[in-house]
C-alpha atoms as an extended CHARMM CRD file, in Angstrom:
* protein
*
       119  EXT
         1         1  MET       CA            -16.6460000000       -0.1000000000      -19.5640000000  PROA      1               0.0000000000
         2         2  ALA       CA            -15.6170000000        2.0240000000      -16.7450000000  PROA      2               0.0000000000
         3         3  LYS       CA            -18.8680000000        2.1570000000      -15.2340000000  PROA      3               0.0000000000
         4         4  ALA       CA            -19.1580000000       -1.5970000000      -15.2460000000  PROA      4               0.0000000000
         5         5  LEU       CA            -15.6770000000       -2.0660000000      -13.6790000000  PROA      5               0.0000000000
         6         6  PHE       CA            -16.5170000000        0.2650000000      -10.9760000000  PROA      6               0.0000000000
         7         7  LEU       CA            -19.6450000000       -1.8780000000      -10.2570000000  PROA      7               0.0000000000
         8         8  VAL       CA            -17.5820000000       -4.7430000000      -10.2510000000  PROA      8               0.0000000000
         9         9  ALA       CA            -15.0300000000       -3.5780000000       -7.7570000000  PROA      9               0.0000000000
        10        10  SER       CA            -17.8670000000       -1.9690000000       -5.7410000000  PROA      10              0.0000000000
        11        11  LEU       CA            -19.5350000000       -5.3840000000       -5.4580000000  PROA      11              0.0000000000
        12        12  LEU       CA            -16.5130000000       -7.0180000000       -4.5670000000  PROA      12              0.0000000000
        13        13  LEU       CA            -15.6520000000       -4.7510000000       -1.8330000000  PROA      13              0.0000000000
        14        14  TYR       CA            -19.0800000000       -4.9990000000       -0.4130000000  PROA      14              0.0000000000
        15        15  VAL       CA            -18.9770000000       -8.8920000000       -0.3720000000  PROA      15              0.0000000000
        16        16  LEU       CA            -15.5020000000       -8.7460000000        1.3090000000  PROA      16              0.0000000000
        17        17  SER       CA            -16.6180000000       -6.3580000000        3.9720000000  PROA      17              0.0000000000
        18        18  LEU       CA            -19.6840000000       -8.6770000000        4.8540000000  PROA      18              0.0000000000
        19        19  SER       CA            -17.4860000000      -11.6940000000        5.0670000000  PROA      19              0.0000000000
        20        20  SER       CA            -14.8500000000       -9.7250000000        7.1520000000  PROA      20              0.0000000000
        21        21  PHE       CA            -17.9010000000       -8.5290000000        9.3520000000  PROA      21              0.0000000000
        22        22  ALA       CA            -19.1220000000      -12.0620000000        9.8240000000  PROA      22              0.0000000000
        23        23  ALA       CA            -15.6650000000      -13.4690000000       10.6820000000  PROA      23              0.0000000000
        24        24  ALA       CA            -15.5040000000      -10.6510000000       13.3800000000  PROA      24              0.0000000000
        25        25  THR       CA            -18.9770000000      -11.2720000000       14.6130000000  PROA      25              0.0000000000
        26        26  HSD       CA            -18.0270000000      -15.0160000000       14.6840000000  PROA      26              0.0000000000
        27        27  ARG       CA            -14.8640000000      -14.4640000000       16.8960000000  PROA      27              0.0000000000
        28        28  LEU       CA            -16.9030000000      -11.9790000000       19.0130000000  PROA      28              0.0000000000
        29        29  ASP       CA            -19.1790000000      -14.6620000000       19.8900000000  PROA      29              0.0000000000
        30        30  LEU       CA            -16.8210000000      -17.2560000000       20.9300000000  PROA      30              0.0000000000
        31        31  ALA       CA            -14.4490000000      -14.5350000000       23.0100000000  PROA      31              0.0000000000
        32        32  GLY       CA            -16.8150000000      -14.4250000000       25.9620000000  PROA      32              0.0000000000
        33        33  SER       CA            -18.5500000000      -17.9700000000       25.7600000000  PROA      33              0.0000000000
        34        34  TYR       CA            -18.1600000000      -20.5150000000       28.4770000000  PROA      34              0.0000000000
        35        35  LYS       CA            -16.5040000000      -23.5400000000       26.9880000000  PROA      35              0.0000000000
        36        36  PRO       CA            -16.2720000000      -27.2240000000       28.8100000000  PROA      36              0.0000000000
        37        37  ILE       CA            -13.0860000000      -27.8110000000       30.4360000000  PROA      37              0.0000000000
        38        38  GLU       CA            -11.8830000000      -30.7670000000       28.4190000000  PROA      38              0.0000000000
        39        39  ASN       CA             -9.3740000000      -32.2790000000       30.7730000000  PROA      39              0.0000000000
        40        40  ILE       CA            -10.9360000000      -32.2000000000       34.4910000000  PROA      40              0.0000000000
        41        41  ASP       CA             -8.3470000000      -34.3450000000       36.0010000000  PROA      41              0.0000000000
        42        42  ASP       CA             -5.5210000000      -31.5260000000       34.6980000000  PROA      42              0.0000000000
        43        43  PRO       CA             -3.6940000000      -30.7780000000       37.9050000000  PROA      43              0.0000000000
        44        44  LYS       CA             -4.0540000000      -27.2080000000       37.3900000000  PROA      44              0.0000000000
        45        45  ILE       CA             -8.0400000000      -27.6790000000       37.5470000000  PROA      45              0.0000000000
        46        46  GLN       CA             -7.8920000000      -29.7720000000       40.4600000000  PROA      46              0.0000000000
        47        47  SER       CA             -5.9320000000      -27.0470000000       42.2060000000  PROA      47              0.0000000000
        48        48  LEU       CA             -8.2250000000      -24.3140000000       41.4930000000  PROA      48              0.0000000000
        49        49  GLY       CA            -10.9680000000      -26.7460000000       43.1490000000  PROA      49              0.0000000000
        50        50  GLU       CA             -8.7690000000      -27.1110000000       46.0850000000  PROA      50              0.0000000000
        51        51  PHE       CA             -8.1890000000      -23.4820000000       46.2750000000  PROA      51              0.0000000000
        52        52  ALA       CA            -11.4190000000      -22.6510000000       46.1190000000  PROA      52              0.0000000000
        53        53  VAL       CA            -12.4540000000      -24.5760000000       49.0150000000  PROA      53              0.0000000000
        54        54  ASN       CA             -9.6620000000      -23.5050000000       51.1740000000  PROA      54              0.0000000000
        55        55  GLU       CA            -10.5440000000      -20.0960000000       50.5160000000  PROA      55              0.0000000000
        56        56  HSD       CA            -14.3430000000      -20.6020000000       51.2760000000  PROA      56              0.0000000000
        57        57  ASN       CA            -13.0740000000      -22.0120000000       54.6600000000  PROA      57              0.0000000000
        58        58  LYS       CA            -10.9540000000      -18.9190000000       55.6200000000  PROA      58              0.0000000000
        59        59  GLN       CA            -13.9110000000      -16.8370000000       54.5670000000  PROA      59              0.0000000000
        60        60  ALA       CA            -16.7150000000      -18.7600000000       56.1720000000  PROA      60              0.0000000000
        61        61  LYS       CA            -14.5580000000      -20.4610000000       58.7840000000  PROA      61              0.0000000000
        62        62  THR       CA            -15.7400000000      -23.7930000000       57.8240000000  PROA      62              0.0000000000
        63        63  GLN       CA            -13.8640000000      -27.1300000000       57.6060000000  PROA      63              0.0000000000
        64        64  ILE       CA            -14.5970000000      -28.4480000000       54.2380000000  PROA      64              0.0000000000
        65        65  GLN       CA            -12.3460000000      -31.0200000000       52.7300000000  PROA      65              0.0000000000
        66        66  PHE       CA            -11.7010000000      -30.9990000000       49.2420000000  PROA      66              0.0000000000
        67        67  GLN       CA            -11.9100000000      -34.0030000000       47.2660000000  PROA      67              0.0000000000
        68        68  LYS       CA            -12.1690000000      -33.6410000000       43.3840000000  PROA      68              0.0000000000
        69        69  VAL       CA            -13.3690000000      -31.2990000000       40.7420000000  PROA      69              0.0000000000
        70        70  ILE       CA            -15.7790000000      -33.2220000000       38.5640000000  PROA      70              0.0000000000
        71        71  GLY       CA            -16.8380000000      -30.9880000000       35.9060000000  PROA      71              0.0000000000
        72        72  GLY       CA            -16.6720000000      -27.2930000000       34.8020000000  PROA      72              0.0000000000
        73        73  GLU       CA            -16.4900000000      -24.5970000000       32.1360000000  PROA      73              0.0000000000
        74        74  MET       CA            -14.1530000000      -21.9840000000       31.5060000000  PROA      74              0.0000000000
        75        75  GLN       CA            -14.4530000000      -18.2850000000       29.9550000000  PROA      75              0.0000000000
        76        76  ILE       CA            -11.5670000000      -16.3610000000       28.4410000000  PROA      76              0.0000000000
        77        77  VAL       CA            -12.1220000000      -12.5280000000       29.5090000000  PROA      77              0.0000000000
        78        78  ALA       CA             -9.1610000000      -10.4380000000       30.7240000000  PROA      78              0.0000000000
        79        79  GLY       CA             -8.1530000000      -13.6180000000       32.6980000000  PROA      79              0.0000000000
        80        80  THR       CA            -10.0660000000      -16.6420000000       32.9510000000  PROA      80              0.0000000000
        81        81  ASN       CA            -13.1940000000      -17.4640000000       34.6440000000  PROA      81              0.0000000000
        82        82  TYR       CA            -13.8020000000      -21.0310000000       35.9860000000  PROA      82              0.0000000000
        83        83  LYS       CA            -17.0210000000      -22.5220000000       36.7690000000  PROA      83              0.0000000000
        84        84  LEU       CA            -16.2870000000      -25.5510000000       38.6130000000  PROA      84              0.0000000000
        85        85  ARG       CA            -18.4920000000      -28.5730000000       40.0490000000  PROA      85              0.0000000000
        86        86  LEU       CA            -16.4440000000      -30.4330000000       42.7780000000  PROA      86              0.0000000000
        87        87  THR       CA            -17.0710000000      -32.7730000000       45.6400000000  PROA      87              0.0000000000
        88        88  ALA       CA            -16.0330000000      -32.2990000000       49.3000000000  PROA      88              0.0000000000
        89        89  LEU       CA            -16.5690000000      -33.6020000000       52.9150000000  PROA      89              0.0000000000
        90        90  GLU       CA            -18.3310000000      -31.6820000000       55.2760000000  PROA      90              0.0000000000
        91        91  GLY       CA            -17.6480000000      -33.6190000000       58.5200000000  PROA      91              0.0000000000
        92        92  THR       CA            -18.6920000000      -37.2250000000       57.2340000000  PROA      92              0.0000000000
        93        93  SER       CA            -21.1510000000      -35.8650000000       54.6230000000  PROA      93              0.0000000000
        94        94  ARG       CA            -20.0290000000      -35.8840000000       50.9220000000  PROA      94              0.0000000000
        95        95  GLY       CA            -21.3220000000      -32.9750000000       49.2060000000  PROA      95              0.0000000000
        96        96  THR       CA            -21.2590000000      -31.3000000000       45.8300000000  PROA      96              0.0000000000
        97        97  TYR       CA            -20.5610000000      -27.6180000000       45.6780000000  PROA      97              0.0000000000
        98        98  GLY       CA            -20.3440000000      -24.9550000000       42.6880000000  PROA      98              0.0000000000
        99        99  THR       CA            -17.5790000000      -22.3950000000       42.6240000000  PROA      99              0.0000000000
       100       100  LEU       CA            -16.7720000000      -19.6290000000       40.2520000000  PROA      100             0.0000000000
       101       101  VAL       CA            -12.9270000000      -18.6110000000       40.2550000000  PROA      101             0.0000000000
       102       102  PHE       CA            -11.4080000000      -15.9070000000       38.4640000000  PROA      102             0.0000000000
       103       103  THR       CA             -7.8000000000      -15.9210000000       37.3620000000  PROA      103             0.0000000000
       104       104  ASP       CA             -6.4910000000      -12.6650000000       36.5250000000  PROA      104             0.0000000000
       105       105  LEU       CA             -3.6490000000      -11.9960000000       33.9630000000  PROA      105             0.0000000000
       106       106  ASN       CA             -0.9820000000      -12.0220000000       36.6150000000  PROA      106             0.0000000000
       107       107  ASN       CA             -2.3120000000      -15.6350000000       37.4450000000  PROA      107             0.0000000000
       108       108  LYS       CA             -3.7530000000      -14.8020000000       40.7530000000  PROA      108             0.0000000000
       109       109  ASN       CA             -6.6180000000      -16.4880000000       41.7810000000  PROA      109             0.0000000000
       110       110  ASN       CA             -9.8760000000      -15.0170000000       43.3850000000  PROA      110             0.0000000000
       111       111  LEU       CA            -12.7420000000      -16.7630000000       44.9160000000  PROA      111             0.0000000000
       112       112  ILE       CA            -15.9180000000      -15.2070000000       43.4820000000  PROA      112             0.0000000000
       113       113  ASN       CA            -18.6730000000      -17.3890000000       44.6770000000  PROA      113             0.0000000000
       114       114  PHE       CA            -19.0490000000      -20.8480000000       46.5000000000  PROA      114             0.0000000000
       115       115  TYR       CA            -22.3540000000      -22.8340000000       47.0460000000  PROA      115             0.0000000000
       116       116  LYS       CA            -23.4460000000      -26.1670000000       48.0940000000  PROA      116             0.0000000000
       117       117  VAL       CA            -25.5830000000      -27.8330000000       45.0450000000  PROA      117             0.0000000000
       118       118  PRO       CA            -28.9130000000      -29.0070000000       46.4120000000  PROA      118             0.0000000000
       119       119  LYS       CA            -29.5050000000      -32.7280000000       46.2380000000  PROA      119             0.0000000000
């Protein structure tokens, strides 16, 4: 009887450890994944796009004019990465640009990458 009870308890612990491992693994998969930005018109998202253009202009000494963020994804890390697609004017020519902005835990934005998307 004691042996059967021990086997049942061992089996129960084994099953619980498997379910805990599966749940932890699932959370880890989600933690670093990029997810679509649900509300692209959110003023915070639009201001990140404007920040990216302004910062790029400072660094590259260009005169690109921000228009609108048109798409993007975000990734929660020790802060947040924002991969954004935006439209902007370069002179009279409208272009689509990609950018990566990192917002640290102190809410400071850092431009990581900025590039023109080929047509």
